[in-house]
Amino acid sequence: MLTKLQKHLSSNFAFLSEKKLFLAVSGGVDSIVLLDLFHQLNYEIAVLHCNFSLRNSESDGDEYFVKAFCDERNIPIFIQKFDTNQFASDYKLSTQLAARKLRYDWFNEQLLECNFDYILTAHHLDDSLETFLINLSRGTGLEGLTGIPAQNDKIIRPLLPFSRLEIENYAHENNIQWREDSSNASDKYLRNKIRHDVVPVLKELNSNLLSSFQNTLENLQQSQSLVHDATNLVHKVAIQDDGNQLKINLNELLKLPNYKAYLYQWLKEFEFTSWNDIYDLVTVQSGKQVFSENYILLKDRDFLILYAKENVSIEEVFFINKNQKDVKIPLNIELCNIDDISVTDSNSIFVDEDQLKFPLTIRKWQEGDYFYPIGMQGKKKLSKYFKDEKMSLIDKSNQWILCSDNQIVWVIGKRQDDRFKITNKTTNKLHIKLN
């Protein structure tokens, strides 16, 4: 197994040789074998162990075992204990989801704090088969049938080519001890039920099930790669993305005989579930909408327009009257007349008061807004300005603007408009400051 792993790493993860690696080790046979193998291969490693406090003394026993295993081999170890049940209750999550969030949030924190490069987990071929069957039973697209990815950003799973049997045989042959998780024997969880009741029957029907499954995964992954390529090519033709909203050109989309598949690929990351309603949007009248938790998909003539709910412009407008010295809502702003201009920053501007028409207004930005950025020639749409500034959807949705007679004076906290700047002809200078 050690030789096979070396070849696998050399072919697929050669870049790991010079990296600092965290190994996620629970104490079970999979993660202990992973640790033993990488220790033998002389990688620069350290161990992360989570104690989820779900099995009382058994959880503590796992922690003590992993620590002793590492201490015997002089392997650095980092241990974190969680109150998983309390966290699940506080955030209304299942125990499994709570443990997963706690685990990966802590993993990512450790990567940053300790300046490590990657985290290795001990997922293997049987895990991938179980995930395939879980997704199949629940209903899924092609991406749900391609198994557990070998790499997901900073998470790497080097044991995916190995079966559970190979891992256990290696442990027995090398007299490696491990801890058994009693919860693995329970059929309370779907994964365990599939592991205990479904997979054995499939292996009876096909003694080479895992080998056949591995071939199937490779075929599905290649098909998924083709889907990505096709989706990206059509995306360039049919979609406009200005950083603020995504517009799907229906005239281009309907040239495709399988346009529903493209819609699914483009929109699946935006949390939609009512796919038939989305497909119906293509042919219904303008103004119809479909909602996900955080996004809206709108039919607008020849386009489907996707935007975040946070980006919806609110109607409320706040007024600043002439001679008013401060504003508290929606922002804390001060106004005062001055003689000299001091050094300014993004939180304050100096304007020619005689160019202003009161009352001034503070409102959220709207699609179609434009201004004349100070120091630049010509006007610029706010949506383009936000894109150039690489503002997030949330930042854009929270952006306020100061207007005079509906002309933008200041993208508040960002950029002043050139039309209202102080010149050598200015007699009344007004300082506007965001606190």
GROMACS .gro file of N, CA and C in nm, residues 45 108 124 143 158 196-197 270 357 421 426:
model
   33
   45ILE      N    1   0.449   1.709   0.849
   45ILE     CA    2   0.310   1.691   0.889
   45ILE      C    3   0.287   1.733   1.034
  108ASN      N    4  -0.978   2.542   0.887
  108ASN     CA    5  -0.937   2.659   0.809
  108ASN      C    6  -0.868   2.763   0.897
  124HIS      N    7  -1.188   0.738   0.160
  124HIS     CA    8  -1.141   0.631   0.071
  124HIS      C    9  -1.250   0.590  -0.027
  143GLU      N   10  -2.320   1.606  -1.106
  143GLU     CA   11  -2.214   1.636  -1.011
  143GLU      C   12  -2.228   1.557  -0.881
  158PRO      N   13  -0.601   1.186  -0.026
  158PRO     CA   14  -0.507   1.100  -0.100
  158PRO      C   15  -0.541   0.952  -0.098
  196HIS      N   16  -2.416  -0.084   0.585
  196HIS     CA   17  -2.445  -0.215   0.645
  196HIS      C   18  -2.542  -0.299   0.563
  197ASP      N   19  -2.641  -0.232   0.498
  197ASP     CA   20  -2.750  -0.306   0.436
  197ASP      C   21  -2.748  -0.307   0.284
  270PHE      N   22  -2.694   2.909  -0.686
  270PHE     CA   23  -2.768   3.018  -0.624
  270PHE      C   24  -2.887   2.968  -0.540
  357LYS      N   25  -2.844   7.186  -0.473
  357LYS     CA   26  -2.986   7.220  -0.464
  357LYS      C   27  -3.045   7.145  -0.346
  421LYS      N   28  -1.716   6.979  -0.714
  421LYS     CA   29  -1.589   7.004  -0.647
  421LYS      C   30  -1.566   7.154  -0.631
  426THR      N   31  -1.507   7.918  -0.638
  426THR     CA   32  -1.596   7.884  -0.528
  426THR      C   33  -1.587   7.989  -0.417
   0.00000   0.00000   0.00000
